[in-house]
Structures are given as C-alpha cells and as structure tokens.
C-alpha cells in the first residue's frame, strides 16, 4: 500500500446510545471512523478510554472482531464507559450525553506519543475535549510535529467552547463542518456570511490556511474548498432503500481521509465520499456489521487500484 503517512491516529469518544427499552448501540464518531478506516484496509490507532463494565468489554470485543488494535485503548477503574441516554418524546428522540465518563479521561499513558515516528494523520472531533483531561491529551497530539490533522467538529451543545474551536482552527489541516456548523464556526471567526456560503467558505479557508475546508450539505451532497483549486460540489447519489442517516458524516470523513492517504484527486475524494455516505444511509446504524460492505463499495484494499 503506498501512502504518504506513517501512522493514522483516531482520537476521542466511544460510547453507547441507550434506548428506553434498555437496548444499546455502540458508537461515537471517532469509533465509527476507526471502524471504517479498518474496513478500508488501513491500520488506525484508536485512542480512547473505557470503563471496567459490560459496555467496555463489548468495545474490546468489537475491536478484536474488527481486527482493530486496542493498544491505544485505556481502561479506567472508576469512570463508566461513555453513554448517551436516548428518550423519545412525541416521536422525537432527545439525546442526553452523560458527563464525566471514561473517554473524558484519556491520558495517553501508553507511550502513543513517544512511539510516534514519521508523518501522522490525526482525526479528532470536539466532544472528547469537553473535559480538561482528554483536552490536554488532544492538545499534545494535535500539536506534535509532523502531524496533519483532520477535524470533524461535530458540535454538540453544550459540550463545546469557542476557545476550543479557535485552537482547533490553529492546528487543523482539513476541517469538516455541516451547514449549521459552518455558520457557527464562520461567525466565530468574524467571516461575513451575507456574501453567501461559497464566498464565506473561501474566506474561512484562506484565513486559517486550511489545505481543504469541507462543507457537507446533508441529502444535498457536499462541497470541497481546497487551497490549490476552485471549490467543487458533488450531489448525493440516490439512496435506494433509505434506513437512516446515522453516521453519514463519519462515513464521509473516513473516505476523505482514505483519499488523502492514497493521494487521490480532490474530485475523486469528493465523489467517493458522497457515494460511501449514501451507501451508509442504506445501512441500519453507523457502521456495517459485514466486512463485504466495504468490498461492495469498492473501498476495501483488495479492490482499490490507487
Ligand atoms: N439523506 C441523505 N441521503 C444521501 N446522502 C446523505 C444523506 N444525509 C447525509 N448524507 C451524506 O452524508 C454527508 C454528511 O451529512 P451531513 O448531514 O451534511 O453531515 P453530518 O452528518 O456531519 O451532520 C453528506 O454530505 C452526504 O454525502
Ligand atoms: Mg457531523
């Protein structure tokens, strides 16, 4: 496999959505991304923390069954594995992201930093940085030399702060936002939104010297604003048997990273990303159970001609 990175790190939460009937679904954007990257045949180091509880053991089982390295997975003796309580009110789901769980206390004790050699591609979001312990770990990783950073901000109120966004924009190489997040980040940066999304996105990209700003537009598709060419748009391809759009953004981010690692053209990255995100909308949940899903999408290593 030819890549321009020596290692891929994925930093942040792994958690369970717990429904009123007690059923639970594993997730967390970084966890989803680590699963996809592994599905593509890459070998990401997932850096997170779990509790000594049944959900934590389930995370380890899942990671083993997906052949994901657990060497960046820390165990907390006191905090529980991350949890989101889902309640349904008038058919509308409400999500309560529980505070102070294991992923809020990522310490990087495993020597992940010292061992890192060569060029690293780091993925992160914002939720895991809500607590100062994990935030300190993220700052250390993101500010290392020889590190390119992909950030999917995934803003979840009230779990983010303006200062964090400003710091992220300082170290970020590739930034992914959806339309709402774009407006929030742009206005924080004093970017004039009245000139339209495209002008504003170009201004934000330039201002923070990003290699590429990614604005995803839900079912409409997505746009890339690269440093070295005009922006490009791709419409979402058709979704034949729509299940849910859970994890569509994570699927998009994962293919974007794959394309960066494989040095694809911006056009190819964008087309493949909207394609795979649409396929994930046909899958129940954020990550497929079956590895063949990646082969069928033409994104597993065997099928990829580079
Ligand atoms: N209903 C949908 N049909 C097809 N593709 C979708 C749909 N919803 C999302 N996507 C794909 O997932 C990408 C990310 O979705 P979006 O909602 O913009 O971001 P996020 O999930 O991060 O909020 C979109 O750019 C698109 O490619
Ligand atoms: Mg998102």
XYZ file of C-alpha atoms and ligand atoms in Angstrom:
334
model
C 0.000 0.000 0.000
C 1.505 3.315 -0.961
C 0.687 6.073 1.481
C 2.244 9.345 2.455
C 1.562 8.790 6.164
C 3.412 6.542 8.564
C 0.553 6.290 11.003
C -3.094 7.159 11.450
C -4.472 8.108 14.857
C -8.137 8.474 15.711
C -8.739 10.272 18.987
C -11.925 10.561 21.014
C -15.089 9.012 22.318
C -16.503 5.545 22.183
C -19.946 5.422 23.745
C -23.289 3.684 23.772
C -26.661 5.103 22.858
C -29.017 3.601 25.449
C -32.674 3.479 24.452
C -35.742 3.498 26.739
C -36.175 -0.280 26.324
C -32.606 -0.811 27.575
C -31.169 -1.747 24.196
C -27.845 -0.131 23.331
C -25.938 0.746 20.192
C -22.222 1.334 20.139
C -20.897 4.477 18.520
C -19.099 7.742 18.922
C -17.901 9.434 15.749
C -14.205 8.595 16.312
C -15.050 4.964 16.977
C -17.107 4.825 13.775
C -14.274 6.394 11.806
C -11.729 3.927 13.212
C -14.024 1.043 12.159
C -14.387 2.407 8.619
C -10.660 3.021 8.182
C -10.018 -0.566 9.269
C -12.722 -1.712 6.843
C -10.807 0.085 4.071
C -7.738 -1.966 4.953
C -5.874 0.722 6.912
C -4.475 0.262 10.408
C -5.600 3.183 12.594
C -4.600 3.574 16.235
C -7.843 4.327 18.100
C -7.058 6.382 21.201
C -9.833 6.359 23.788
C -10.767 5.156 27.272
C -13.396 2.719 28.570
C -14.662 1.657 31.986
C -14.426 -1.752 33.681
C -18.010 -2.581 32.809
C -20.028 -4.652 30.335
C -20.145 -1.884 27.707
C -16.370 -1.515 27.982
C -15.910 -5.245 27.456
C -18.203 -5.005 24.443
C -15.966 -2.304 22.950
C -12.937 -4.581 23.314
C -14.832 -7.497 21.734
C -15.951 -5.355 18.814
C -12.463 -4.012 18.247
C -10.989 -7.529 18.299
C -13.607 -8.800 15.879
C -12.807 -5.930 13.515
C -9.060 -6.519 13.930
C -8.593 -3.028 15.353
C -5.556 -2.525 17.564
C -6.505 -1.948 21.220
C -3.081 -0.600 22.194
C -4.429 2.973 22.352
C -7.486 1.947 24.379
C -7.162 2.867 28.056
C -9.058 1.314 30.970
C -10.485 3.471 33.758
C -11.038 1.905 37.184
C -13.643 4.435 38.298
C -15.418 6.055 35.357
C -18.039 4.281 33.306
C -17.853 3.738 29.553
C -19.349 6.649 27.602
C -23.118 6.777 27.430
C -25.861 8.741 25.714
C -29.363 8.384 27.135
C -31.969 8.448 24.411
C -35.544 9.351 25.316
C -38.429 9.584 22.878
C -40.923 12.408 23.346
C -43.754 12.755 20.822
C -41.781 10.580 18.391
C -38.828 12.983 18.624
C -35.645 11.462 20.076
C -33.762 13.527 22.660
C -30.134 12.759 23.496
C -28.516 13.277 26.862
C -24.755 12.856 26.609
C -23.685 11.831 30.124
C -20.818 13.877 31.587
C -17.588 12.668 33.168
C -17.300 9.211 31.629
C -14.187 7.207 30.770
C -13.495 8.946 27.434
C -13.294 12.269 29.291
C -10.129 10.990 30.995
C -7.870 9.929 28.143
C -4.284 10.235 29.445
C -2.055 8.891 26.674
C -0.144 6.700 29.087
C 0.553 4.027 26.525
C 3.517 5.821 25.010
C 1.473 6.692 21.932
C 3.328 9.966 21.712
C 6.852 8.725 22.245
C 6.495 5.910 19.767
C 5.125 8.103 17.042
C 7.618 8.400 14.244
C 7.283 9.926 10.848
C 4.225 11.646 9.499
C 0.941 11.174 11.364
C -2.599 11.821 10.186
C -4.749 12.536 13.257
C -8.561 12.531 13.327
C -10.493 14.195 16.133
C -13.749 15.968 16.976
C -14.784 18.189 19.881
C -16.886 16.091 22.286
C -13.960 14.294 23.933
C -12.293 17.665 24.566
C -15.125 18.867 26.839
C -13.167 17.688 29.879
C -9.729 19.101 30.640
C -8.012 15.713 30.992
C -8.876 14.493 27.490
C -8.487 18.016 26.156
C -4.883 18.077 27.395
C -4.258 14.755 25.632
C -5.747 16.098 22.409
C -3.651 19.266 22.553
C -0.495 17.201 22.949
C -1.337 15.008 19.973
C -2.535 17.768 17.679
C 0.458 20.000 18.334
C 3.089 17.365 17.655
C 5.492 17.934 14.799
C 4.855 16.061 11.591
C 1.145 15.762 12.238
C -1.621 16.631 9.816
C -4.998 16.983 11.466
C -8.449 16.179 10.153
C -11.144 17.641 12.391
C -14.843 16.895 12.088
C -16.115 19.352 14.697
C -19.467 17.603 15.325
C -20.641 20.385 17.641
C -22.930 19.092 20.395
C -24.392 21.758 22.677
C -23.464 22.476 25.428
C -20.273 20.452 25.110
C -18.008 22.825 23.196
C -16.430 26.218 23.723
C -15.326 28.998 21.430
C -11.700 28.816 22.591
C -11.515 25.159 21.611
C -12.744 25.951 18.093
C -10.169 28.724 17.755
C -7.374 26.402 18.901
C -8.545 23.686 16.505
C -8.537 26.152 13.608
C -4.941 26.933 14.521
C -3.693 23.361 14.089
C -6.202 21.926 11.656
C -5.181 20.856 8.130
C -8.579 19.581 6.977
C -11.804 20.818 8.566
C -15.220 19.224 8.070
C -18.395 21.038 9.018
C -22.037 20.593 8.101
C -24.061 23.646 7.121
C -25.080 24.590 10.683
C -21.567 24.091 11.987
C -20.187 26.143 9.120
C -22.329 29.112 10.146
C -21.287 28.779 13.773
C -17.570 28.456 13.044
C -17.590 31.198 10.396
C -19.314 33.698 12.638
C -16.892 32.892 15.470
C -14.106 33.791 13.059
C -15.751 37.020 12.035
C -16.385 35.802 8.485
C -19.098 37.693 6.625
C -21.899 35.243 5.880
C -24.027 37.692 3.921
C -21.922 37.174 0.778
C -23.177 33.585 0.523
C -21.832 30.224 1.589
C -19.216 29.904 -1.133
C -17.555 33.277 -0.549
C -17.672 32.809 3.192
C -16.184 29.314 2.989
C -13.348 30.567 0.798
C -12.670 33.345 3.276
C -12.591 30.958 6.237
C -10.288 28.539 4.393
C -7.892 31.353 3.483
C -7.967 32.969 6.881
C -6.964 29.764 8.659
C -4.763 28.463 5.863
C -6.561 25.117 5.666
C -5.483 22.675 2.965
C -9.150 21.924 2.465
C -12.417 23.034 4.026
C -15.228 20.515 3.674
C -18.837 21.635 3.933
C -21.357 18.792 3.883
C -24.942 19.563 2.931
C -26.891 16.547 4.188
C -29.021 14.895 1.493
C -27.979 17.579 -0.998
C -24.336 16.486 -1.127
C -21.101 18.215 -0.211
C -18.531 20.817 -1.238
C -14.757 20.939 -1.010
C -12.827 24.182 -0.794
C -9.209 23.152 -1.467
C -6.242 25.507 -1.236
C -5.000 24.800 -4.735
C -8.109 24.947 -6.925
C -11.662 26.243 -7.296
C -14.240 24.715 -4.991
C -16.099 21.635 -6.187
C -19.544 20.212 -5.451
C -20.983 16.704 -5.640
C -24.669 15.879 -5.307
C -25.579 12.895 -3.158
C -26.136 9.856 -5.320
C -29.522 8.167 -4.931
C -30.234 6.186 -1.798
C -32.330 3.186 -2.838
C -33.539 1.751 0.462
C -33.042 4.553 2.969
C -32.576 3.312 6.548
C -31.172 6.267 8.487
C -28.505 8.933 8.109
C -26.826 7.982 11.388
C -23.097 8.125 10.841
C -23.299 9.539 7.300
C -20.913 12.328 8.287
C -18.476 9.821 9.811
C -18.580 7.738 6.628
C -17.841 10.863 4.603
C -14.911 11.827 6.847
C -13.446 8.321 6.675
C -13.388 8.249 2.866
C -11.930 11.750 2.806
C -9.063 10.527 4.992
C -8.613 7.434 2.839
C -8.330 9.656 -0.230
C -5.776 11.907 1.461
C -3.736 8.876 2.471
C -3.888 7.477 -1.075
C -3.215 10.869 -2.710
C -6.445 10.833 -4.732
C -7.533 13.933 -6.637
C -9.981 16.261 -4.858
C -12.647 15.244 -7.376
C -12.175 11.557 -6.670
C -12.146 12.113 -2.903
C -15.414 14.051 -3.009
C -17.216 11.642 -5.354
C -16.157 8.591 -3.350
C -17.085 10.272 -0.056
C -20.650 11.193 -1.065
C -21.019 7.759 -2.643
C -19.994 5.889 0.504
C -22.012 8.200 2.791
C -25.101 7.412 0.671
C -24.392 3.666 0.959
C -24.228 4.071 4.756
C -27.716 5.627 4.634
C -28.865 2.228 3.295
C -27.301 0.511 6.303
C -29.053 0.387 9.660
C -26.709 2.246 12.024
C -23.368 3.968 11.563
C -21.049 1.074 10.739
C -21.790 -2.111 8.793
C -21.518 -5.455 10.553
C -20.298 -7.166 7.407
C -16.808 -6.530 6.015
C -18.098 -7.295 2.496
C -19.871 -3.941 2.644
C -16.510 -2.241 2.054
C -15.652 -4.560 -0.833
C -19.027 -3.972 -2.440
C -18.470 -0.222 -2.125
C -15.143 -0.701 -3.910
C -13.249 0.727 -0.948
C -11.576 -2.307 0.595
C -7.870 -2.548 -0.061
C -8.125 -5.502 -2.462
C -10.423 -3.577 -4.749
C -8.547 -0.339 -4.702
C -6.266 0.358 -7.601
C -4.905 3.570 -6.026
N -30.375 11.679 3.385
C -29.178 11.527 2.791
N -29.078 10.957 1.571
C -27.884 10.809 0.965
N -26.709 11.190 1.498
C -26.749 11.770 2.717
C -27.969 11.968 3.432
N -27.686 12.562 4.617
C -26.348 12.730 4.632
N -25.772 12.255 3.500
C -24.348 12.233 3.139
O -23.567 12.391 4.303
C -22.797 13.583 4.239
C -22.744 14.201 5.629
O -24.044 14.548 6.049
P -24.360 15.877 6.837
O -25.725 15.751 7.397
O -24.077 17.046 5.958
O -23.232 15.889 7.949
P -23.320 15.443 9.476
O -23.829 14.039 9.483
O -21.923 15.525 9.932
O -24.227 16.412 10.139
C -23.469 14.449 3.177
O -22.540 15.320 2.575
C -23.972 13.389 2.222
O -22.924 12.975 1.382
Mg -21.275 15.706 11.802
